[in-house]
Short mmCIF file of C-alpha atoms in Angstrom, two decimals:
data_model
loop_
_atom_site.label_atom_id
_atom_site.label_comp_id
_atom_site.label_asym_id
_atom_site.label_seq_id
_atom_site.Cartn_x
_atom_site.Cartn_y
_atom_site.Cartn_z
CA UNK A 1 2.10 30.85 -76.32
CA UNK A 2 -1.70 31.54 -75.11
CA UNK A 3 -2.49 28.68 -71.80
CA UNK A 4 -4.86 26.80 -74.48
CA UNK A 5 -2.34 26.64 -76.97
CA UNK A 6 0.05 25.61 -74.50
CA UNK A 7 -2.05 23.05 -73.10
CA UNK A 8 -2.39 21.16 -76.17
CA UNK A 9 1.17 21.42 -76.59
CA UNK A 10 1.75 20.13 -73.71
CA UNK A 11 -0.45 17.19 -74.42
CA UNK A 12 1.29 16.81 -77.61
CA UNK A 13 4.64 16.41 -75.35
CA UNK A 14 3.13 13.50 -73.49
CA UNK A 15 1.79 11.80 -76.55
CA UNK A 16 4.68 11.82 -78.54
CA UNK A 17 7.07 10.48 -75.22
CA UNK A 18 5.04 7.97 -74.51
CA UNK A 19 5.09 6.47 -77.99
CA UNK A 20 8.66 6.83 -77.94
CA UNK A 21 8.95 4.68 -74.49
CA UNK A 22 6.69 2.44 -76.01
CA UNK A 23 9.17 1.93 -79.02
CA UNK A 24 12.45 2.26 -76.83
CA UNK A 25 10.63 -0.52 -74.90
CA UNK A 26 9.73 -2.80 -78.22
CA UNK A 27 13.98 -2.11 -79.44
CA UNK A 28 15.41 -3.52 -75.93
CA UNK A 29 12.90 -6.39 -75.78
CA UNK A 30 14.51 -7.03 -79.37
CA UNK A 31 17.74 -6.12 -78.69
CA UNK A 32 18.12 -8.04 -74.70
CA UNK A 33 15.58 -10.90 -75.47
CA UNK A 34 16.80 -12.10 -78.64
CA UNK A 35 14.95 -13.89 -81.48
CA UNK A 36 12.34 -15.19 -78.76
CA UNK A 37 11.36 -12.10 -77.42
CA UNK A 38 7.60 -11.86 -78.74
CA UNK A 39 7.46 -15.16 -76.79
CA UNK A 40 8.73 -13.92 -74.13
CA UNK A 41 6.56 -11.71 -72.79
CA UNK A 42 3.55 -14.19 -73.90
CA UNK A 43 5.18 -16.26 -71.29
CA UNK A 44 5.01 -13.40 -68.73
CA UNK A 45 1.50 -12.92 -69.06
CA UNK A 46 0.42 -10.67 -72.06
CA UNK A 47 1.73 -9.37 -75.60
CA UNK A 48 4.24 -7.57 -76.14
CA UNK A 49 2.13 -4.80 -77.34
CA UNK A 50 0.08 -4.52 -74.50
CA UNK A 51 3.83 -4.64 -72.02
CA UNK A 52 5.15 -1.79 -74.38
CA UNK A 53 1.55 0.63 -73.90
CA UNK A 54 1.25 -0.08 -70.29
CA UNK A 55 5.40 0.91 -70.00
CA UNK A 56 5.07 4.06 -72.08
CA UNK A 57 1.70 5.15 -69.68
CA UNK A 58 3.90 4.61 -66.30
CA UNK A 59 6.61 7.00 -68.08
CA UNK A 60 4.68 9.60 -69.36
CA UNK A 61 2.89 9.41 -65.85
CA UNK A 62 6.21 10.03 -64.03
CA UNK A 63 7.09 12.70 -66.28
CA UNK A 64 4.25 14.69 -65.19
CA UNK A 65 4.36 13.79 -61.60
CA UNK A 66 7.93 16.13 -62.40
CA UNK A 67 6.33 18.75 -64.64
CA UNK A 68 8.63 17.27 -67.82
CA UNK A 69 6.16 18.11 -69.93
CA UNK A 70 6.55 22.33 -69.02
CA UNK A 71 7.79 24.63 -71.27
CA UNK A 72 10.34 26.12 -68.35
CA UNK A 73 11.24 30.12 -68.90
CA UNK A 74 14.21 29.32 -66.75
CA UNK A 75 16.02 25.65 -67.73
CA UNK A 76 19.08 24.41 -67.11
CA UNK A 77 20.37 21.55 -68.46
CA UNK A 78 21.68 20.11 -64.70
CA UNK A 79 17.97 20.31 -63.57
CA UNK A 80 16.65 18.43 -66.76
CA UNK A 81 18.44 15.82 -66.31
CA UNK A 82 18.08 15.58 -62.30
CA UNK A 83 14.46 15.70 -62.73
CA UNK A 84 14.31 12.81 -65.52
CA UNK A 85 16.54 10.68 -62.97
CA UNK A 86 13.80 11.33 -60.41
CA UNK A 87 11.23 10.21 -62.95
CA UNK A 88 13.10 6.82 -63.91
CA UNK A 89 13.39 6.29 -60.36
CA UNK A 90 9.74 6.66 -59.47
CA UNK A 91 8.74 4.54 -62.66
CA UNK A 92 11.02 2.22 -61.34
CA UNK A 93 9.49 1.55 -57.90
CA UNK A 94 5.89 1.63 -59.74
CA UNK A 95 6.78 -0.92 -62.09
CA UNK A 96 8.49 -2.95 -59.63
CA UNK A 97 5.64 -2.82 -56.90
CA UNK A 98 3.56 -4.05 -59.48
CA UNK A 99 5.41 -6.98 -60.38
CA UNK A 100 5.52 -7.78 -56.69
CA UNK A 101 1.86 -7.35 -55.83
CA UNK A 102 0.83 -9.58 -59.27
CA UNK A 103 3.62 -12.00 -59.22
CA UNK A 104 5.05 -11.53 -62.31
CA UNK A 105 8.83 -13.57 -61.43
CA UNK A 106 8.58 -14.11 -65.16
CA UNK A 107 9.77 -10.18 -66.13
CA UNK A 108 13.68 -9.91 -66.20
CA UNK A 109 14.30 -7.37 -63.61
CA UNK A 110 17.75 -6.65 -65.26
CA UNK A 111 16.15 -5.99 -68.20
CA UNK A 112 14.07 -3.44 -66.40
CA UNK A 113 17.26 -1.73 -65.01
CA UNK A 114 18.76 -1.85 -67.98
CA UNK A 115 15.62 -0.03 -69.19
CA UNK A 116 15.62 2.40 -67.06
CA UNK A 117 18.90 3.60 -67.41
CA UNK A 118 18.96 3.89 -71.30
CA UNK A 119 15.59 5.78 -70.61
CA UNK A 120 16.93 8.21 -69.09
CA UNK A 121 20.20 8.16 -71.68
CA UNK A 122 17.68 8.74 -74.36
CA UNK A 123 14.74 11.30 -72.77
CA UNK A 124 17.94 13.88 -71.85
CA UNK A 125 18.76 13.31 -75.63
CA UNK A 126 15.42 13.62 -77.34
CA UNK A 127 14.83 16.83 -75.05
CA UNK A 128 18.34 18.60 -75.93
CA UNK A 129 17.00 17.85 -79.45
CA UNK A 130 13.52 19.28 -79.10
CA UNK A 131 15.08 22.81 -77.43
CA UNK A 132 17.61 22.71 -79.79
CA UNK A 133 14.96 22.47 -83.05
CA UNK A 134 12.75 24.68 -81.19
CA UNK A 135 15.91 27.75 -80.91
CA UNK A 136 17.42 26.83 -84.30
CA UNK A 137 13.73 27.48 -85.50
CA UNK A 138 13.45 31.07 -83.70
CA UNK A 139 16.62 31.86 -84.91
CA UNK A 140 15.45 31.40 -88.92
CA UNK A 141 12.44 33.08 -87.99
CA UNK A 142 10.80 29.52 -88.68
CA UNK A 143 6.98 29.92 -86.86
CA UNK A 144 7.51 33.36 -85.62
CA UNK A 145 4.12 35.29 -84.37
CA UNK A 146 4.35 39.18 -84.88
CA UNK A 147 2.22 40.64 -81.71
CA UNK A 148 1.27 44.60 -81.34
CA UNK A 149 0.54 45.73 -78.15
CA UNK A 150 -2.55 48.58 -77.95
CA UNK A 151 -1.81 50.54 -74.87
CA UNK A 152 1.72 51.30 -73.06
CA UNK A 153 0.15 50.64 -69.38
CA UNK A 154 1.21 48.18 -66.73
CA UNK A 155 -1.15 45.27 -68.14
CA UNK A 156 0.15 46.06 -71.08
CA UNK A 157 3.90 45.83 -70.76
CA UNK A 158 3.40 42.44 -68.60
CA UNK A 159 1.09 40.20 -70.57
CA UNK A 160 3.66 41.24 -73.26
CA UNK A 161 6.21 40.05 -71.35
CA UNK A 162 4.47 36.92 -70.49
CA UNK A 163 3.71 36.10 -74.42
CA UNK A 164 7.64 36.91 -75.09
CA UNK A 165 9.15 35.25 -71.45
CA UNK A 166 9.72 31.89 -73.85
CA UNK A 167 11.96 33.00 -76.91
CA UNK A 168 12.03 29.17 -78.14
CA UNK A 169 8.34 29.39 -78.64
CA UNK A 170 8.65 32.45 -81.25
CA UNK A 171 6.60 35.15 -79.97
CA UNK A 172 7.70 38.86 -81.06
CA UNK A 173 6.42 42.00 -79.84
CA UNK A 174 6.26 44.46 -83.24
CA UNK A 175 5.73 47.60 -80.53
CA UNK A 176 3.32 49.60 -78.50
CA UNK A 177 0.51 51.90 -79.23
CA UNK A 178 -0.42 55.10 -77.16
CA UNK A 179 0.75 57.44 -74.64
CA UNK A 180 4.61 57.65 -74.79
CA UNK A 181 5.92 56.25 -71.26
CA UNK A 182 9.35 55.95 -70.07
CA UNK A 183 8.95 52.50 -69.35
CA UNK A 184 7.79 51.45 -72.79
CA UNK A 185 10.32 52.56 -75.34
CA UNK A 186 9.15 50.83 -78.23
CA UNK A 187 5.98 53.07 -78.42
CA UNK A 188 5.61 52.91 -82.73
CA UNK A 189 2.83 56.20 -82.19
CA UNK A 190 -0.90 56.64 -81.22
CA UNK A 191 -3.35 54.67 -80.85
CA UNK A 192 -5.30 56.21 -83.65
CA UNK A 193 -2.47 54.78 -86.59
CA UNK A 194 -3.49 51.29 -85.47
CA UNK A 195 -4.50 50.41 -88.98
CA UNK A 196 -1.77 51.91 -91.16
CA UNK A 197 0.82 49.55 -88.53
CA UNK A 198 -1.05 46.39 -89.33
CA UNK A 199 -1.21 47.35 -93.10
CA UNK A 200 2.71 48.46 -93.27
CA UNK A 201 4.11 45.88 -90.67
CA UNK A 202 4.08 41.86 -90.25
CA UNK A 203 1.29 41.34 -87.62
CA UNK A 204 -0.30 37.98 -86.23
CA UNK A 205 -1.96 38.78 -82.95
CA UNK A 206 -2.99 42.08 -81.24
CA UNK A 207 -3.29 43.15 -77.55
CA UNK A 208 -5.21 45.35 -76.51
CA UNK A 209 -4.93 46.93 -73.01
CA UNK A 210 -6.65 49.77 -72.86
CA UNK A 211 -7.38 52.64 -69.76
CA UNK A 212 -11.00 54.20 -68.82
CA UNK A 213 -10.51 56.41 -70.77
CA UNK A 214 -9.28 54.62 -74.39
CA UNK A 215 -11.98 52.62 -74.25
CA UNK A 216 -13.57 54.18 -77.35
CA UNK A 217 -10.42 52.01 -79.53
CA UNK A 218 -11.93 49.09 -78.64
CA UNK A 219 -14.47 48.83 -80.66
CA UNK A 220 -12.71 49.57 -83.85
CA UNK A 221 -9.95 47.32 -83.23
CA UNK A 222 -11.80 44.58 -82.66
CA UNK A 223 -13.45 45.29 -86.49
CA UNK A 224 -10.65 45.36 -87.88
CA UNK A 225 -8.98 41.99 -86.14
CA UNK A 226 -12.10 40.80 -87.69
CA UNK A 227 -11.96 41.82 -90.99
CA UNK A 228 -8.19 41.18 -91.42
CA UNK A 229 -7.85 37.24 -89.47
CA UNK A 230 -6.23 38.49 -86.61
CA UNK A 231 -5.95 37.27 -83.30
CA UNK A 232 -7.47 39.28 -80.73
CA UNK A 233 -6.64 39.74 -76.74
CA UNK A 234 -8.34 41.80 -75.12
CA UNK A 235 -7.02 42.07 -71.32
CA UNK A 236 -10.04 42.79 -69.03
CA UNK A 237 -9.90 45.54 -66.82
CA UNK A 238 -11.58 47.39 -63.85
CA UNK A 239 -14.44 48.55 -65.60
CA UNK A 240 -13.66 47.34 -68.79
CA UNK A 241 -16.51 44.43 -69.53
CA UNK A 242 -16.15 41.64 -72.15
CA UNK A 243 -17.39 42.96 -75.40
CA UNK A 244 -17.52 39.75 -76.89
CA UNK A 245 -17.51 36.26 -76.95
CA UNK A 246 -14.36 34.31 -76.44
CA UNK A 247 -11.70 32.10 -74.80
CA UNK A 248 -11.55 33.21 -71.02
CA UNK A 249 -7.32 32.97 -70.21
CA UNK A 250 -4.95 34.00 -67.46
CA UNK A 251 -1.94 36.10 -68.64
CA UNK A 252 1.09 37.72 -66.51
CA UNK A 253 -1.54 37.92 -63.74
CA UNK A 254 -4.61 39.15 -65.29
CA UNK A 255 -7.99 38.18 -67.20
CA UNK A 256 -7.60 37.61 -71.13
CA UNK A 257 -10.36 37.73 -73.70
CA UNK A 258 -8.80 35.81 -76.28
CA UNK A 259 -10.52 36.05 -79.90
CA UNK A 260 -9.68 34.06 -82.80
CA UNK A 261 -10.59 35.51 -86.28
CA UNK A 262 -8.95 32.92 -87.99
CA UNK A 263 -7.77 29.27 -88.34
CA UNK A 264 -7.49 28.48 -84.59
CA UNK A 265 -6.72 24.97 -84.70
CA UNK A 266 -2.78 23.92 -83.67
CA UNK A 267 -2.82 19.99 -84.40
CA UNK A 268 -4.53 20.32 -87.22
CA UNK A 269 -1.88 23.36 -88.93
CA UNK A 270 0.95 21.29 -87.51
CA UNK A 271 -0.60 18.10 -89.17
CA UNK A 272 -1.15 20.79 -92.53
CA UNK A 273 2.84 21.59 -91.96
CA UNK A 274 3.64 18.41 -92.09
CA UNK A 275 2.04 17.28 -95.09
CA UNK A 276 3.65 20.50 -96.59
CA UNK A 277 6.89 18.92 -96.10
CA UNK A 278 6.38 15.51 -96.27
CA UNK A 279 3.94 16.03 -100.30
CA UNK A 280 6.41 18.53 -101.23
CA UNK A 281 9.73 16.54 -101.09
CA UNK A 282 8.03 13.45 -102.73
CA UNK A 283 6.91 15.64 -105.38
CA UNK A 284 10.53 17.49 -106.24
CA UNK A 285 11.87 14.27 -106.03
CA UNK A 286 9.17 12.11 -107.90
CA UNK A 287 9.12 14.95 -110.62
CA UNK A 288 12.85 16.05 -110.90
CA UNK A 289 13.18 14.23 -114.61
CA UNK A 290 10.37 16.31 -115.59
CA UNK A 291 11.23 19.58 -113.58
CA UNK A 292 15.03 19.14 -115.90
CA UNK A 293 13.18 18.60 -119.05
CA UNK A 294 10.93 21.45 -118.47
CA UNK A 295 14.09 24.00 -117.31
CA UNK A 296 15.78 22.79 -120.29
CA UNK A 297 12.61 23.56 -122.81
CA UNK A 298 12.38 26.89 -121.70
CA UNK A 299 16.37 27.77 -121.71
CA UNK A 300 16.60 25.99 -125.40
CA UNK A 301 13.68 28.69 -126.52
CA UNK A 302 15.31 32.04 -126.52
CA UNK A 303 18.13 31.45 -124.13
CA UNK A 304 16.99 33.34 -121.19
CA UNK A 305 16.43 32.49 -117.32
CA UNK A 306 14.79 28.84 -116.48
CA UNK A 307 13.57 30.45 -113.74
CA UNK A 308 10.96 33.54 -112.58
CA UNK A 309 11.32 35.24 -109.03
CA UNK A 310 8.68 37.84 -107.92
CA UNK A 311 8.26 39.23 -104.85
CA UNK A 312 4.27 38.01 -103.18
CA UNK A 313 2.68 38.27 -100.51
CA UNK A 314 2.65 35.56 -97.71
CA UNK A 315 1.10 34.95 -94.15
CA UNK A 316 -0.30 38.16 -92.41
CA UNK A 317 1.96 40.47 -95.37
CA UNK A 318 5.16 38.68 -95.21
CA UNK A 319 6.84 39.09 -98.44
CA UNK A 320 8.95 36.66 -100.04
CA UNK A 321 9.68 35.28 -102.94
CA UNK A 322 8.44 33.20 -104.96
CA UNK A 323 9.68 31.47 -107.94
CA UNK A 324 8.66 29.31 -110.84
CA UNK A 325 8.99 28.47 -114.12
CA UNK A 326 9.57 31.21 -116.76
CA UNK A 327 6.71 31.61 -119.32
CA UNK A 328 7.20 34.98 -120.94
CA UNK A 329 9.95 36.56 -122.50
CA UNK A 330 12.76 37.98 -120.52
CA UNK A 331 12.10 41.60 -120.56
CA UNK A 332 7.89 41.40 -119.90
CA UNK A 333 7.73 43.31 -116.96
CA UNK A 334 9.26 46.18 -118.62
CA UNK A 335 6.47 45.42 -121.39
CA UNK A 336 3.50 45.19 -119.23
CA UNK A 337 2.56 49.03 -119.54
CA UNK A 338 1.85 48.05 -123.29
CA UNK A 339 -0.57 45.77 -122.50
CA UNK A 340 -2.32 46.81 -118.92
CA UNK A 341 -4.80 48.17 -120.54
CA UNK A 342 -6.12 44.51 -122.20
CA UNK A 343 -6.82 43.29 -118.06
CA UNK A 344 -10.03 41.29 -118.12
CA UNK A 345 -10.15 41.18 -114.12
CA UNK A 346 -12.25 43.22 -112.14
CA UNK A 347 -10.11 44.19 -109.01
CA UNK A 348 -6.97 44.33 -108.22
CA UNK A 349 -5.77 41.61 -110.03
CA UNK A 350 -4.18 41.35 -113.43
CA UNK A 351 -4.65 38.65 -116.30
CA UNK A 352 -5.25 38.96 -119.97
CA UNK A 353 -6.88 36.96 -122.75
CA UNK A 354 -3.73 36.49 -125.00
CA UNK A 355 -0.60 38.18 -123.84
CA UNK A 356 1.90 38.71 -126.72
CA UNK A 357 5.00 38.56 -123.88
CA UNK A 358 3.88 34.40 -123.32
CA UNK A 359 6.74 32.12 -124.96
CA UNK A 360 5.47 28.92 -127.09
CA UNK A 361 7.32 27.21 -124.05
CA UNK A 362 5.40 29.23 -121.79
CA UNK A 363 1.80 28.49 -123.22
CA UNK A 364 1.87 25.11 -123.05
CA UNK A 365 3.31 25.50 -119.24
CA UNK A 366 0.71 28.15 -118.49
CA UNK A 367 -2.01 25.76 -119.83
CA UNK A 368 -1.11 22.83 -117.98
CA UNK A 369 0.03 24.40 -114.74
CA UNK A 370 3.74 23.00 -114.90
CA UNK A 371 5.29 26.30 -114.62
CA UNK A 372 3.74 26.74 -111.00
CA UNK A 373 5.96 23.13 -109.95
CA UNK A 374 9.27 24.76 -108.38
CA UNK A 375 6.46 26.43 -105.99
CA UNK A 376 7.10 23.12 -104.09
CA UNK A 377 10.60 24.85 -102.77
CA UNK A 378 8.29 27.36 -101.81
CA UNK A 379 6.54 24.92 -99.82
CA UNK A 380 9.99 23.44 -98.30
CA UNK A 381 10.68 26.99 -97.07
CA UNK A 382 7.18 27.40 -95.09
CA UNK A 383 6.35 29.81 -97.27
CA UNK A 384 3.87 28.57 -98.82
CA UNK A 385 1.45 25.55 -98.28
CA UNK A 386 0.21 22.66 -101.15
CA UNK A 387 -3.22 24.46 -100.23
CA UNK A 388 -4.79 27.60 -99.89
CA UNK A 389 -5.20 31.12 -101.30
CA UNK A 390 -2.53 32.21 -104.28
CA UNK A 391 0.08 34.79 -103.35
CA UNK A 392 -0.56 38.43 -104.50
CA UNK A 393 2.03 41.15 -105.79
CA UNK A 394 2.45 43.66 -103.23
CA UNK A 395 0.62 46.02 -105.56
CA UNK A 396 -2.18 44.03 -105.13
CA UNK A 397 -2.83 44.07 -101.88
CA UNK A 398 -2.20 47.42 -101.72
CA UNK A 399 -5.36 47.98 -103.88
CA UNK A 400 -7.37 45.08 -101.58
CA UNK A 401 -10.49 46.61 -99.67
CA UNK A 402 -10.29 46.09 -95.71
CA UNK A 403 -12.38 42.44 -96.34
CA UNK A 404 -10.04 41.43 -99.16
CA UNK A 405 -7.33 40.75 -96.66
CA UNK A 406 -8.39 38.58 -94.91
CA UNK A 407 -7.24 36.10 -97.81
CA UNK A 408 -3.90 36.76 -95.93
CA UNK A 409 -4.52 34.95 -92.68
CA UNK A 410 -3.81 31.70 -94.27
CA UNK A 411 -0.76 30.58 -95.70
CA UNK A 412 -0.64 30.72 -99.91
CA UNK A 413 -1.13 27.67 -101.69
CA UNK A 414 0.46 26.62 -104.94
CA UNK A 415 -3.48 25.43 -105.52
CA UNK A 416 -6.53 26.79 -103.96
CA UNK A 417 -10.43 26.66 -104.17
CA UNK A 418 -10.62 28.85 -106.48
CA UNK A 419 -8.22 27.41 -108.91
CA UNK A 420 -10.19 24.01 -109.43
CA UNK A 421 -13.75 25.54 -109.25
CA UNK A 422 -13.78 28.94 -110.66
CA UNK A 423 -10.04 29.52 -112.36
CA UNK A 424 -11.54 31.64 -115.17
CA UNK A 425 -13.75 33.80 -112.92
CA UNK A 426 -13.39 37.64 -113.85
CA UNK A 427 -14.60 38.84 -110.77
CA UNK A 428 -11.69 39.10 -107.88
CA UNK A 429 -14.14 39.28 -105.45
CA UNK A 430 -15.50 36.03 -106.27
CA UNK A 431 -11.62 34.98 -105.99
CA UNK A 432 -11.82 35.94 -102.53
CA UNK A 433 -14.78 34.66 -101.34
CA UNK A 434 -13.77 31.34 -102.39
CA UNK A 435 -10.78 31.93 -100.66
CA UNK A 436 -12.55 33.28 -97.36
CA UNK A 437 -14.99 30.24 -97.76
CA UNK A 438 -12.11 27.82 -97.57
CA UNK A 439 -10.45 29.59 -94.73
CA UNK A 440 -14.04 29.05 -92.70
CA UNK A 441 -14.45 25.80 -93.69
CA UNK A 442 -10.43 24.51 -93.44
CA UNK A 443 -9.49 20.72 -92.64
CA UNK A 444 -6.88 18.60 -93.57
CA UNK A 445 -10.12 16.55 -95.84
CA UNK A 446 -10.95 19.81 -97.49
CA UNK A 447 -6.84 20.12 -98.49
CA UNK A 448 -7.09 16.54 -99.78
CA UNK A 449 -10.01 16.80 -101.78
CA UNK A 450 -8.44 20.00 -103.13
CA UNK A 451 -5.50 18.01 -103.69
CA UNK A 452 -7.11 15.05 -105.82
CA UNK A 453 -9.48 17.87 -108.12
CA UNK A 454 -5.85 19.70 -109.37
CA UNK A 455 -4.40 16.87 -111.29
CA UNK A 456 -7.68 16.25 -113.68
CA UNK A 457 -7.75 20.33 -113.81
CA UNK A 458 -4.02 20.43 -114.76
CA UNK A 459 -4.27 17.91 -117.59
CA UNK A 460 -7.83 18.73 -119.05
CA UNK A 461 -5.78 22.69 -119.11
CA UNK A 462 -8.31 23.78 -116.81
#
């Protein structure tokens, strides 16, 4: 993870222990004071409120007096756990100097001990928790950034190195491109075949490290990071000056031009996550009468499969796929060479006026957008998101011009821009600049109003 990146993480850390002290605080007031204990501290000089936030700053405060809140290559559970006694312990002697030098007598001090001790009980717990979420995560490939390396050089291999040194955190170096060298075996070919690796392989962020003399890459790299939403690094070298503007960083040792071609913003795509999960389990639940009545419609019609599974294209070309509702007769992807000819779409896209392989079931699905609802698994599986561009076939994007893919740089939505403003556009092109416009303009409002515009254009058939 990039220093920025980390820092806000980092931040994120200290925010989200010191609400926790504040609650642990608010359940042992409960718990040790009894039915009285909003009273208590009244007596003691000042809400409860304001004696849980002024408990949860000292902690956080003596967790980064010990460097809790680092992501630590090299942990060991002993030193965790030493190092969040030392914290308690320091908290401790604040919190009791203070009481001394204001004169609190009021404030239990067994309570505080008592404190204390489960806070250390419970940090050691809530942090095996967080590394253990944040391996079980890299082990299901959950968050996983896909990074190729341009150059096999020193600066190369070790700000690759530095991006993979924490495996918890995801990173994963695709390979190398350039000279071979025996001390970078996982050199995928020249330099020259950059584009053809980022078109064929899963790639997120690019380094580039380049000598005197492959300067002339550079350049056309950086284009195509561009074009495509990729993230950019450019280490700076002797005699290699900043092309461009960006985010000045220190990797492994040396100066990083870091260059963000697309959504850049970690809160606000964990807050997006979030949602995800939080909308799309509501929704599965909330709808599961009418997600039965629907599978059952389409089963009772001609006794086929309730559900369709095609392979699309996700985040940065993964494929996965994708399922939903079936709406045309069992065998209509053996059928569609009878009818490719009738595409009204100009690009590579497909969709027809009135496609004979459509079931009754299916029309009144397709016309009302219910057949797109069992996307929401999709959306469980952080495959997809409630918002953004649609998935394409594979064949698709294999047709997309170089600006077309940027589409891919943001997770697919089971709605979209497009599909509540311009759903019976012809032109794919003016599919994708919707879809580039909303990856520009991206915030958790935009996603709501999205949101709040697909249920009127689901039941007017829009």
């Amino acid at each position: 993870m990039d220093p920025y990146h980390l820092r806000l993480l980092r931040l994120a850390l200290l925010l989200v222990d010191g609400v926790a002290a504040a609650g642990l605080f608010t359940l042992m007031s409960v718990v040790r004071l009894g039915p009285e204990w909003t009273h208590a501290w009244e007596v003691a000089g000042a809400p409860w409120w304001a004696w849980a936030i002024a408990y949860g700053f000292v902690w956080v405060s003596a967790e980064w007096l010990h460097e809790l809140h680092q992501l630590r290559s090299r942990w060991t559970f002993r030193g965790e756990v030493t190092d969040i006694i030392r914290a308690a312990l320091v908290a401790a002697v604040a919190v009791f100097s203070l009481l001394f030098l204001i004169k609190a007598p009021e404030v239990s001090r067994l309570f505080l001990i008592a404190l204390f001790a489960t806070q250390v009980v419970f940090s050691v717990a809530q942090r095996l928790l967080l590394r253990w979420g944040l391996v079980l995560a890299r082990n299901r490939r959950i968050g996983t950034r896909h990074v190729l390396v341009m150059g096999t050089g020193r600066a190369a291999r070790t700000v690759a190195d530095r991006l993979a040194r924490h495996p918890a955190l995801g990173y994963q170096i695709v390979g190398y491109l350039g000279r071979p060298s025996p001390d970078c075996p996982a050199v995928l070919g020249p330099l020259d075949i950059v584009e053809s690796i980022v078109h064929g392989t899963v790639v997120d962020e690019v380094v580039a490290a380049f000598e005197a003399d492959e300067l002339k890459y550079l350049e056309p790299v950086a284009s195509l990071c561009q074009q495509e939403g990729k993230r950019l690094r450019v280490v700076v070298l002797e005699n290699v000056a900043p092309f461009a503007a960006g985010r000045a960083e220190r990797l492994g040792g040396y100066d990083v031009l870091t260059i963000s071609n697309g959504p850049d913003r970690l809160l606000g795509l964990a807050a997006k996550r979030l949602l995800d999960v939080a909308f799309g389990a509501l929704a599965l639940l909330a709808l599961s009468p009418l997600l039965l009545a629907i599978g059952i419609s389409v089963w009772f019609e001609d006794r086929g499969p309730i559900l369709f599974r095609q392979t699309r294209v996700g985040l940065n070309g993964r494929p996965f796929t994708m399922i939903k509702f079936r709406t045309m007769v069992p065998d209509a992807e053996e059928r569609l060479v009878e009818v490719a000819h009738e595409n009204v779409i100009s690009g590579p896209a497909f969709k027809i006026a009135h496609d004979p392989r459509i079931t009754r079931v299916g029309r009144i699905l397709r016309r009302t957008s219910m057949d797109e609802l069992p996307q929401f698994w999709n959306v469980l599986r952080g495959q997809m998101s409630i918002v953004g561009p649609r998935p394409p076939l594979p064949g698709e994007v294999a047709g997309y011009d170089l600006w077309h893919r940027r589409r891919l740089s943001m997770k697919p939505g089971v709605t979209g821009l497009w599909q509540v403003s311009a759903r019976l556009e012809a032109e794919f092109d003016r599919w994708v600049e919707l879809d580039l416009a909303y990856i520009d303009r991206w915030s958790l409002w935009l996603d709501l109003k999205i949101m709040v515009r697909t249920l009127p254009a689901m039941l007017s058939g829009r």
